XYZ file of C-alpha atoms in Angstrom:
703
model
C -17.339 -21.553 -29.130
C -18.937 -21.679 -32.540
C -21.081 -18.793 -31.584
C -18.163 -16.755 -30.761
C -16.576 -17.199 -33.844
C -19.335 -15.144 -35.747
C -18.132 -12.189 -33.796
C -14.467 -12.926 -33.477
C -13.638 -13.589 -37.230
C -14.674 -10.179 -38.360
C -13.039 -8.599 -35.380
C -9.665 -10.032 -36.367
C -9.937 -8.746 -39.962
C -10.943 -5.447 -38.520
C -8.213 -5.089 -36.225
C -5.831 -5.532 -39.137
C -7.388 -2.912 -41.207
C -7.756 -0.222 -38.366
C -4.215 -0.466 -37.103
C -2.800 2.969 -36.668
C -0.134 3.983 -34.154
C -1.490 7.033 -32.352
C 0.290 6.414 -29.065
C 3.295 8.595 -28.465
C 6.705 6.838 -29.073
C 9.470 9.449 -29.133
C 12.257 7.417 -28.357
C 15.617 8.998 -27.384
C 18.304 6.461 -28.097
C 21.056 8.431 -26.571
C 19.354 9.325 -23.469
C 18.130 5.785 -23.096
C 21.602 4.403 -23.591
C 23.082 6.666 -20.977
C 20.453 5.923 -18.488
C 20.713 2.222 -18.897
C 24.464 2.576 -18.548
C 24.150 4.825 -15.359
C 21.633 2.428 -13.737
C 23.811 -0.454 -14.419
C 26.845 0.983 -12.800
C 24.841 2.372 -9.754
C 23.222 -1.062 -9.099
C 26.439 -3.153 -9.583
C 28.885 -0.740 -7.713
C 26.607 0.896 -5.180
C 24.052 -1.742 -4.311
C 24.291 -3.283 -0.768
C 24.190 -6.819 -2.263
C 24.832 -6.490 -6.275
C 23.092 -9.129 -8.183
C 25.181 -10.917 -10.606
C 24.075 -9.971 -14.222
C 23.915 -13.498 -15.696
C 21.261 -15.713 -17.471
C 19.292 -16.199 -14.460
C 19.119 -12.424 -14.017
C 18.306 -12.059 -17.709
C 15.305 -14.496 -17.423
C 13.949 -12.728 -14.516
C 14.190 -9.198 -16.119
C 12.619 -10.851 -19.275
C 9.558 -11.900 -17.075
C 9.504 -8.674 -15.040
C 9.317 -6.547 -18.387
C 6.548 -8.616 -20.053
C 4.369 -8.623 -16.853
C 5.120 -4.918 -16.314
C 3.832 -4.024 -19.549
C 0.820 -6.251 -19.763
C -0.009 -7.340 -16.126
C -3.643 -8.348 -16.770
C -2.452 -10.280 -19.874
C -4.887 -8.204 -22.032
C -2.454 -7.640 -24.952
C 0.290 -10.369 -25.567
C -0.484 -13.901 -26.718
C 1.706 -16.921 -26.264
C 2.595 -16.521 -30.063
C 4.154 -13.102 -29.122
C 6.161 -14.724 -26.245
C 7.614 -17.158 -28.935
C 8.914 -14.213 -30.775
C 10.283 -12.648 -27.589
C 11.949 -15.765 -26.049
C 15.052 -15.678 -27.992
C 16.123 -12.842 -25.855
C 15.234 -14.568 -22.615
C 19.057 -15.380 -22.052
C 20.528 -12.539 -24.006
C 19.355 -9.515 -21.699
C 22.484 -9.876 -19.451
C 24.638 -9.352 -22.479
C 22.370 -6.553 -23.934
C 22.343 -4.642 -20.656
C 26.142 -4.718 -20.390
C 26.314 -3.447 -24.007
C 23.696 -0.892 -23.803
C 21.706 -2.737 -26.627
C 17.964 -2.141 -26.414
C 16.804 -4.623 -29.256
C 14.634 -6.566 -26.872
C 13.052 -3.388 -25.453
C 12.321 -2.051 -29.078
C 10.785 -5.422 -30.328
C 8.678 -5.918 -27.241
C 7.380 -2.384 -26.923
C 6.784 -2.321 -30.793
C 4.620 -5.499 -30.521
C 2.837 -3.868 -27.336
C 1.931 -1.000 -29.394
C 0.532 -3.134 -32.169
C -1.576 -5.112 -29.622
C -2.931 -2.097 -27.952
C -3.958 -0.545 -31.279
C -5.650 -3.729 -32.423
C -7.716 -3.900 -29.087
C -8.514 -0.136 -29.734
C -9.761 -1.244 -33.238
C -12.176 -4.051 -32.044
C -13.363 -3.271 -28.583
C -16.345 -1.229 -29.945
C -17.344 -4.129 -32.024
C -17.535 -6.519 -29.003
C -19.612 -4.122 -27.184
C -22.155 -3.746 -29.900
C -23.564 -7.006 -29.184
C -25.741 -7.797 -26.073
C -24.249 -10.301 -23.694
C -25.979 -13.595 -22.772
C -26.142 -13.577 -19.278
C -27.987 -17.041 -18.963
C -24.750 -18.678 -20.207
C -23.210 -20.663 -17.522
C -19.481 -19.673 -17.714
C -16.862 -18.138 -15.323
C -13.947 -15.740 -15.601
C -10.661 -16.213 -13.651
C -9.626 -12.846 -12.375
C -6.172 -14.091 -10.928
C -4.232 -12.262 -13.679
C -1.111 -12.857 -11.818
C -1.093 -16.689 -12.193
C -3.159 -17.240 -15.292
C -1.539 -18.085 -18.565
C -1.297 -15.647 -21.407
C -3.859 -16.419 -24.199
C -2.718 -18.759 -26.662
C -3.562 -16.781 -29.746
C -5.673 -13.938 -31.125
C -8.780 -15.805 -30.984
C -8.348 -16.473 -27.218
C -7.134 -12.975 -26.626
C -10.471 -11.476 -27.978
C -12.465 -14.275 -25.951
C -10.590 -12.940 -22.833
C -11.523 -9.290 -23.736
C -15.280 -10.485 -24.257
C -15.288 -12.067 -20.794
C -13.661 -8.998 -19.325
C -16.352 -6.633 -20.837
C -19.067 -9.028 -19.951
C -17.972 -9.057 -16.238
C -17.571 -5.190 -16.107
C -21.160 -5.055 -17.701
C -22.574 -7.561 -15.370
C -21.306 -5.596 -12.323
C -22.916 -2.413 -13.751
C -26.152 -4.223 -14.632
C -26.446 -5.777 -11.098
C -25.913 -2.300 -9.584
C -28.575 -0.872 -12.006
C -31.186 -3.681 -11.023
C -30.615 -3.325 -7.295
C -31.012 0.492 -7.447
C -34.181 0.039 -9.334
C -35.479 -2.438 -6.893
C -34.599 -0.193 -3.774
C -36.459 2.785 -5.854
C -39.533 0.623 -6.326
C -39.686 -0.128 -2.609
C -39.752 3.533 -1.912
C -42.031 4.486 -4.675
C -44.115 1.455 -6.156
C -45.229 3.913 -9.170
C -41.489 4.398 -10.198
C -40.606 3.668 -13.748
C -39.435 0.188 -14.317
C -36.927 -0.856 -16.959
C -36.597 -4.145 -18.512
C -33.589 -6.522 -17.907
C -32.595 -5.865 -21.832
C -32.929 -2.112 -21.364
C -30.734 -1.998 -18.362
C -28.262 -4.339 -20.073
C -27.993 -1.740 -22.970
C -27.286 1.030 -20.313
C -24.676 -1.049 -18.472
C -22.905 -2.026 -21.868
C -22.949 1.580 -22.972
C -21.292 2.462 -19.828
C -18.566 -0.086 -20.336
C -18.073 1.299 -23.712
C -17.459 4.794 -22.367
C -14.984 3.601 -19.889
C -13.185 1.875 -22.391
C -13.130 4.834 -24.843
C -11.492 6.830 -21.801
C -9.166 3.831 -20.951
C -7.776 3.833 -24.717
C -7.658 7.823 -24.659
C -5.366 7.517 -21.781
C -3.458 4.728 -23.451
C -2.681 7.123 -26.293
C -1.100 9.317 -23.614
C 1.597 6.742 -23.100
C 4.962 7.342 -24.507
C 8.563 5.921 -24.432
C 9.279 7.280 -21.028
C 6.545 5.343 -19.461
C 7.652 2.151 -21.058
C 11.351 2.669 -20.603
C 10.728 3.165 -16.964
C 8.990 -0.101 -16.774
C 12.079 -1.805 -18.397
C 14.641 0.111 -16.068
C 12.436 -1.070 -13.109
C 12.422 -4.723 -14.363
C 16.230 -4.428 -13.812
C 16.382 -2.522 -10.724
C 13.790 -4.417 -8.713
C 15.620 -7.627 -9.375
C 18.307 -6.182 -6.892
C 15.555 -5.805 -4.112
C 12.021 -4.468 -4.075
C 12.876 -1.046 -2.540
C 15.534 -0.157 -5.327
C 13.366 1.997 -7.765
C 13.768 4.068 -10.795
C 11.857 7.268 -11.216
C 11.269 8.576 -14.557
C 11.489 12.474 -14.892
C 7.517 12.818 -14.432
C 7.525 10.282 -11.663
C 10.505 12.205 -9.985
C 8.613 15.425 -10.047
C 5.607 13.859 -8.260
C 7.994 12.344 -5.853
C 9.573 15.655 -4.984
C 6.107 17.362 -4.643
C 4.943 14.767 -2.206
C 8.073 15.300 -0.140
C 7.174 18.972 0.098
C 4.206 17.823 2.351
C 1.386 19.498 0.343
C -0.648 17.553 -1.926
C -4.181 17.841 -3.294
C -6.291 14.778 -3.375
C -8.135 12.134 -1.124
C -5.264 11.500 1.225
C -4.750 7.732 0.351
C -1.527 5.958 -0.644
C -2.220 3.474 -3.318
C -0.520 0.449 -4.569
C -0.688 -1.871 -7.612
C -1.373 -5.449 -7.023
C -1.701 -7.450 -10.345
C -4.250 -5.431 -12.284
C -5.724 -3.750 -9.165
C -5.448 -0.492 -7.503
C -5.273 -1.105 -3.783
C -5.434 1.281 -0.898
C -2.186 0.759 1.025
C -2.434 3.579 3.586
C -4.619 6.377 4.580
C -3.185 9.650 5.331
C -4.034 10.713 8.917
C -6.338 13.683 8.859
C -6.964 13.523 5.057
C -10.250 13.429 3.430
C -10.496 9.749 3.040
C -9.453 9.336 6.620
C -12.130 11.905 7.788
C -14.692 10.337 5.732
C -14.026 6.788 7.279
C -15.513 4.549 4.380
C -12.242 3.880 2.741
C -10.028 1.263 4.222
C -6.608 -0.088 3.922
C -6.948 -3.306 1.677
C -9.917 -1.802 -0.420
C -9.689 -2.291 -4.191
C -10.748 0.792 -6.158
C -12.229 -0.622 -9.501
C -13.816 2.718 -10.820
C -13.438 6.599 -10.504
C -15.949 9.192 -11.369
C -15.551 12.841 -11.143
C -18.513 14.102 -9.324
C -21.685 13.261 -11.334
C -19.766 12.052 -14.393
C -19.574 8.394 -15.681
C -17.490 6.024 -13.616
C -14.140 5.271 -15.410
C -13.119 1.517 -15.077
C -9.472 1.483 -13.750
C -8.819 -2.144 -13.633
C -5.720 -2.994 -15.417
C -4.700 0.781 -15.651
C -1.288 1.613 -14.563
C -1.030 3.053 -11.043
C 0.347 6.510 -11.978
C -2.486 6.712 -14.470
C -5.202 5.670 -11.822
C -3.831 8.243 -9.367
C -4.193 10.984 -11.934
C -7.845 10.327 -12.046
C -8.402 10.019 -8.361
C -6.425 13.067 -7.309
C -7.608 16.722 -8.110
C -8.317 20.185 -6.854
C -9.514 21.037 -3.379
C -13.267 21.100 -3.077
C -13.990 18.929 -6.056
C -15.655 15.442 -5.655
C -14.362 12.075 -6.664
C -16.675 8.984 -6.362
C -14.698 5.739 -5.995
C -16.197 2.409 -6.786
C -14.612 0.081 -4.159
C -14.579 -3.772 -3.537
C -14.312 -4.102 0.215
C -12.068 -6.930 1.820
C -15.627 -8.775 2.697
C -16.336 -8.793 -1.132
C -19.019 -6.162 -1.035
C -19.004 -3.343 -3.603
C -19.631 0.248 -2.443
C -19.561 3.749 -3.888
C -17.693 6.241 -1.937
C -17.985 10.085 -2.619
C -14.938 12.001 -1.239
C -14.486 15.667 -1.374
C -10.883 16.429 -2.278
C -8.605 18.677 0.021
C -5.113 19.864 0.403
C -3.363 17.201 2.619
C -0.781 19.056 4.804
C 2.294 17.802 6.445
C 0.635 18.825 9.591
C -1.698 15.894 9.368
C 1.094 13.421 9.805
C 2.483 14.981 12.814
C 2.437 13.062 16.264
C -0.746 13.706 18.244
C -1.512 12.863 21.766
C -4.716 11.695 23.803
C -5.246 11.106 27.366
C -7.918 8.498 28.790
C -8.649 7.660 32.437
C -9.075 3.841 33.436
C -10.410 3.558 36.867
C -8.524 6.118 39.046
C -5.457 6.198 36.543
C -4.526 8.664 33.838
C -3.016 6.979 30.628
C -1.751 8.540 27.461
C -1.658 7.508 23.782
C 0.591 9.110 21.275
C 0.001 8.293 17.472
C 3.022 8.614 15.544
C 2.208 8.268 11.852
C 5.814 8.479 10.558
C 9.302 9.501 11.500
C 9.020 12.831 9.846
C 11.770 15.393 9.278
C 12.331 18.298 6.909
C 15.857 17.676 5.390
C 15.783 21.173 3.606
C 15.056 22.912 6.983
C 16.858 21.278 9.967
C 15.347 23.799 12.419
C 11.814 22.776 11.227
C 9.928 20.660 13.719
C 10.531 16.923 13.312
C 9.163 13.756 14.859
C 11.714 13.536 17.626
C 11.324 17.058 18.840
C 7.569 16.833 18.746
C 7.648 13.538 20.626
C 9.995 15.100 23.423
C 7.233 17.809 23.547
C 4.276 15.548 23.898
C 5.967 13.405 26.551
C 7.037 16.549 28.415
C 3.184 17.567 28.381
C 2.058 14.274 29.434
C 4.510 14.269 32.468
C 3.059 17.738 33.267
C -0.380 16.290 33.251
C 0.742 13.497 35.678
C -0.047 10.624 33.160
C 1.012 7.280 34.597
C 1.560 5.121 31.522
C 2.091 5.585 27.774
C 0.884 3.756 24.543
C 2.715 4.792 21.459
C 0.765 3.610 18.212
C 3.170 2.675 15.256
C 0.384 0.843 13.253
C 0.592 1.858 9.526
C 4.038 3.908 10.256
C 6.034 2.926 7.165
C 9.174 4.572 8.842
C 11.053 7.752 7.728
C 14.119 9.487 9.343
C 16.629 7.089 11.032
C 18.126 10.117 13.121
C 14.644 10.794 14.716
C 14.021 7.019 15.400
C 17.201 7.000 17.367
C 16.408 10.339 19.110
C 12.929 9.237 20.164
C 14.281 5.863 21.598
C 16.474 7.923 23.648
C 13.529 9.588 25.529
C 13.026 6.158 27.116
C 16.540 4.838 27.965
C 19.510 6.366 29.936
C 21.875 5.949 26.997
C 23.169 3.277 25.024
C 23.181 1.795 21.367
C 19.879 1.945 19.368
C 20.766 0.403 15.973
C 23.643 -0.870 14.122
C 24.054 0.165 10.523
C 26.237 -1.587 7.974
C 27.260 -0.776 4.429
C 28.092 -3.780 2.154
C 31.964 -3.745 2.646
C 32.175 -2.134 6.104
C 31.875 -2.994 9.569
C 28.865 -2.381 11.547
C 28.583 1.252 12.861
C 26.528 1.596 16.074
C 24.214 4.484 16.428
C 23.491 5.395 20.132
C 21.647 7.716 22.375
C 24.014 9.731 24.284
C 21.669 11.813 26.517
C 21.930 10.265 30.059
C 18.304 11.616 30.840
C 15.243 9.465 30.653
C 12.374 11.816 29.678
C 9.854 9.121 30.404
C 10.421 6.769 33.201
C 7.017 5.171 33.381
C 5.482 2.064 31.629
C 5.573 1.965 27.839
C 3.661 -0.062 25.463
C 4.274 0.115 21.673
C 1.503 -1.239 18.989
C 2.625 -2.373 15.624
C 0.994 -3.987 12.687
C 2.031 -5.824 9.483
C 2.511 -2.126 7.836
C 4.772 -0.947 10.545
C 8.204 -0.755 8.716
C 11.756 0.607 8.651
C 12.368 3.242 11.270
C 9.216 2.006 13.122
C 11.101 -1.435 13.443
C 14.273 0.096 14.512
C 12.299 1.909 17.430
C 10.254 -0.988 18.435
C 13.165 -3.443 18.336
C 15.465 -1.327 20.460
C 12.746 -0.942 23.258
C 12.062 -4.737 23.016
C 15.808 -5.554 23.292
C 16.178 -3.112 26.320
C 13.074 -4.784 27.856
C 11.769 -1.256 28.052
C 8.330 -1.779 26.354
C 5.877 -4.338 25.686
C 5.370 -4.669 22.055
C 1.858 -5.673 21.135
C 0.022 -6.060 17.780
C 0.300 -8.326 14.710
C 2.370 -11.484 14.893
C 5.261 -9.344 13.230
C 5.775 -6.170 11.721
C 6.546 -5.440 8.058
C 10.121 -6.856 7.959
C 12.141 -4.081 6.200
C 15.657 -3.845 7.289
C 17.339 -2.157 4.497
C 18.163 1.741 3.938
C 17.832 3.485 0.724
C 19.676 6.653 -0.754
C 17.549 8.910 -3.197
C 20.035 9.790 -6.190
C 19.238 12.530 -8.766
C 20.724 11.007 -11.687
C 21.744 14.295 -13.253
C 24.203 14.979 -10.289
C 26.158 12.134 -11.404
C 26.088 12.633 -15.172
C 26.105 15.854 -16.922
C 23.400 15.713 -19.363
C 20.935 18.551 -20.792
C 17.950 16.515 -20.299
C 16.424 15.244 -16.955
C 17.470 11.615 -16.267
C 15.171 11.084 -13.427
C 16.336 9.531 -10.077
C 17.141 6.218 -8.358
C 16.205 5.188 -4.867
C 19.213 2.705 -4.176
C 19.449 0.170 -1.203
C 22.973 1.026 0.287
C 22.770 -0.291 3.740
C 21.096 -2.880 6.039
C 20.363 -2.166 9.679
C 20.565 -4.558 12.763
C 19.047 -4.613 16.241
C 21.294 -4.144 18.994
C 21.125 -7.826 19.765
C 22.792 -8.540 16.413
C 19.291 -9.908 14.682
C 17.930 -8.116 11.782
C 14.423 -6.983 11.155
C 14.711 -7.915 7.472
C 11.881 -10.324 6.550
C 11.366 -11.384 10.314
C 10.207 -7.751 11.494
C 9.586 -7.239 15.196
C 7.829 -10.218 16.751
C 5.191 -8.900 19.215
C 5.527 -9.890 22.734
C 1.649 -10.037 22.670
C 0.187 -11.187 19.319
C -3.158 -10.038 18.629
C -5.629 -11.640 15.836
C -6.150 -8.946 12.953
C -7.750 -8.822 9.484
C -4.659 -9.061 7.583
C -3.024 -11.938 9.433
C -3.350 -14.430 6.683
C -2.846 -12.095 3.636
C 0.590 -11.600 1.851
C 1.531 -7.921 2.536
C 5.163 -8.251 4.330
C 8.596 -8.031 3.011
C 8.695 -11.822 3.239
C 6.303 -11.933 0.551
C 8.568 -9.940 -1.909
C 10.235 -12.345 -4.238
C 13.523 -10.199 -4.456
C 14.019 -9.270 -0.769
C 17.300 -9.352 0.839
C 17.850 -12.309 3.056
C 17.681 -12.283 6.868
C 21.211 -12.551 8.687
C 22.805 -11.295 11.833
C 25.740 -9.773 13.218
C 27.635 -9.458 16.732
C 25.489 -7.949 19.422
C 26.248 -4.483 20.589
C 27.284 -3.926 24.068
C 24.109 -2.719 26.019
C 22.451 -3.307 29.445
C 18.890 -4.599 29.670
C 16.544 -2.074 31.490
C 15.398 -3.726 34.599
C 12.674 -1.103 35.623
C 9.641 -3.238 35.561
C 8.731 -5.646 38.451
C 5.958 -7.772 36.653
C 6.934 -7.699 33.046
C 6.228 -11.527 32.383
C 3.223 -11.665 34.351
C 1.547 -8.784 32.655
C 2.392 -10.357 29.150
C 0.988 -13.821 30.379
C -2.243 -12.055 31.698
C -2.795 -10.261 28.439
C -2.585 -13.457 26.471
C -5.085 -15.084 28.698
C -7.459 -12.043 28.154
C -7.040 -12.437 24.384
C -7.554 -16.204 24.242
C -10.801 -15.728 26.227
C -12.235 -12.756 24.338
C -14.886 -13.466 21.911
C -14.297 -10.237 19.718
C -10.645 -11.367 19.208
C -11.882 -14.791 18.156
C -14.440 -13.288 15.796
C -11.447 -10.990 14.275
C -9.510 -14.301 13.607
C -12.492 -15.869 12.060
C -12.940 -12.848 9.837
C -9.406 -12.852 8.868
C -9.487 -16.446 7.679
C -12.860 -15.756 5.753
C -11.014 -13.039 4.020
C -8.340 -15.063 2.987
C -10.686 -17.664 1.489
C -12.583 -15.017 -0.483
C -9.133 -13.598 -1.808
C -8.179 -17.208 -2.891
C -11.416 -17.570 -4.834
C -10.635 -15.778 -7.997
C -13.371 -17.497 -10.226
C -16.265 -15.075 -10.990
C -19.705 -16.253 -12.444
C -20.656 -14.602 -15.730
C -24.295 -15.673 -15.509
C -26.599 -13.144 -13.858
C -28.412 -15.628 -11.628
C -25.173 -17.228 -10.256
C -23.484 -13.904 -9.953
C -26.192 -12.604 -7.987
C -26.425 -15.693 -5.673
C -22.843 -15.483 -5.023
C -23.004 -12.012 -3.991
C -25.917 -12.577 -1.761
C -24.259 -15.473 -0.198
C -21.097 -13.558 0.428
C -23.306 -10.800 2.034
C -25.008 -13.313 4.076
C -21.856 -14.844 5.285
C -20.438 -11.363 6.108
C -23.287 -10.412 8.344
C -21.823 -12.624 11.144
C -18.891 -10.276 11.404
C -21.213 -6.993 11.680
C -20.366 -6.839 15.408
C -16.677 -5.987 14.437
C -17.792 -2.839 13.156
C -20.199 -1.958 16.106
C -17.619 -2.715 18.873
C -17.208 -0.015 21.597
C -14.433 -0.126 24.421
C -16.420 2.307 26.693
C -13.315 4.525 27.099
C -13.499 8.245 26.733
C -10.388 9.956 25.174
C -9.612 13.723 25.370
C -6.794 16.086 24.136
C -4.069 17.795 26.425
C -5.004 21.149 27.813
C -2.895 22.920 25.250
C -4.875 21.510 22.357
C -8.168 22.218 24.027
C -7.256 25.822 23.989
C -6.411 25.567 20.270
C -9.800 24.171 19.548
C -11.271 27.689 20.464
C -9.624 29.130 17.423
C -9.422 25.892 15.085
C -12.589 24.146 14.684
C -11.141 21.959 12.016
C -8.443 20.745 14.447
C -11.229 20.074 17.023
C -13.161 18.005 14.384
C -10.047 15.976 13.468
C -9.485 15.123 17.056
C -13.114 14.404 17.650
C -12.864 11.861 14.782
C -9.662 10.427 16.129
C -11.108 9.923 19.716
C -14.256 8.327 18.328
C -11.992 5.840 16.415
C -10.070 5.148 19.550
C -13.322 4.397 21.491
C -13.956 1.764 18.956
C -10.401 0.332 18.925
C -9.949 -3.052 20.650
C -6.246 -3.047 19.956
C -6.006 0.410 21.858
C -7.998 -0.914 24.638
C -5.730 -3.898 25.337
C -2.634 -1.828 24.941
C -3.944 0.410 27.661
C -4.870 -2.630 29.860
C -1.104 -3.740 29.684
C 0.249 -0.211 30.177
C -2.119 0.114 33.263
C -0.942 -3.419 34.622
C 2.951 -2.686 34.307
C 4.509 -1.640 37.601
C 7.745 0.035 37.885
C 10.459 -1.127 40.631
C 10.738 1.652 43.378
C 14.053 0.521 44.654
C 16.233 2.505 42.640
C 15.872 5.911 40.890
C 15.257 5.774 37.138
C 16.174 9.537 36.181
C 19.845 10.259 35.785
C 20.442 13.883 35.503
């Protein structure tokens, strides 16, 4: 500790001298008061389950805002929190009075702390790090305490810089060793020389980080404040500031230039939440859901450290014009670190449309439809949507005499409720599909009224922890009717709420853009009366998977609405299968005896253990040993990535014709079919589909 003071004391003095507020504030008090009043009215009057604005609510908003501004605990100290704490039980009253005193005081201190850090980070990075010193750094930013004072704050910055530099240094040493193996005469740099290079790279990334911090303005911070209020009602009620609203509107148009990955903020990290089917990252195949992106480089440029950066800011660095290259430094679920180059492209809506493949098992022909989302173009109702596309694909499968169907809803986060109802109607004669309820109204039953069954053969639906909303409506209805076997994760995501997107200027005449609010206004219920909220859809056949022990569902969100149930709708269970229970039991036996599934479960537990271990060594020797041990432990799971199910998938005849004119489409399908041939979950779903038998004693199609 004494050696640290030689650096820290001058730094504290330097920070006070260099303090200058370059960050853009530009507050608009009138607009902010109007916005706060609008949001409060919408939440208290329009939300499905309004939260009482009281002292408990005030405390939650207080915590949300502090953590939202400083999630990595890099700027505020416990001394700062003592200044803020007098407002902890006053925010409910301030919100009602449209009083922004707390907001102003916190953002003012935040600006001060950011500028102080901007003043001292270069001083820290002037000095070599001692990588022989035996110390650790806790990267569990969510649960660690704020630093006690400025001295502890600067020590935390030192350790963060040391870890970042250590990571770069380790990569440089490994690269040099690999080069030496190829060329024994290659230039060899000393540890000290490589340390300087790594530290200079950290300095450059921090310069870029603070340049981007300078671009933050009051709209950014006020958006965090408003969402500190809105997300206390439920995790899906979200405010979109004008800039964010424009991005959202652009994404809804279905044309984005980037890598084709949906990202999520977890603590101070940017995590891959979903890969857009057909997008550059999906085609490349190296980036996976759950990966943590730690650095971003433009082509051959120096990587920018995005740890601790706001999600919107990180996305701005990752996306870019078609044809340009971005290099992502990624921490994989197994703890390994990889650099993944991706050429950006235009991500078209076409890439998220339903697609179909056919496979022969024995002498039987089976079909697989991948449905990435329940899509619809609200601005052009005559444009194709998921329901009309699914009907067309089912018709094509019938024409090819396909005998059973698997619908893949993995990673399908939902979409249009209407299309989910229409798709469900393809597989039953008629009847209720879902019940929808406003906060003060009676449940409304939404039904399929078409008496024709378009598909009267075996049906299997695959889900995972990321199958949500409309996916759960469809899967739950098919399960309640006993129409399909649901296979996959123990349960789906568990989102049983419906949101309305409100452009706020439609509700208040104001010359400036007020942004938009996505507001939870309804809950939906299964036809058996239960809710998918929190519980999701429980699979008939649960399969081990990599995410089984990780917290990624609605049930893990602290402000999720509770599960409840209502009266069952009037419906008749479909009685078309002669061996439904036997098929499920046989599948469970196969899974229990399958060594690959056992290995998947072991891998999931290992990943959870790694996630729980948040202490990182800051000595080079122990850091290197830890990485090597992790790599050696991970070697036992290599066969998971080498698995092949020995099934051969092909496109339908109409698509084979399209390939003659569209080589890109052919390539996309080739990649998809290759992935299917490595997919043990698809394999088991097809086994179930092939085993299901239809009763022959009564006709199933009613014209």
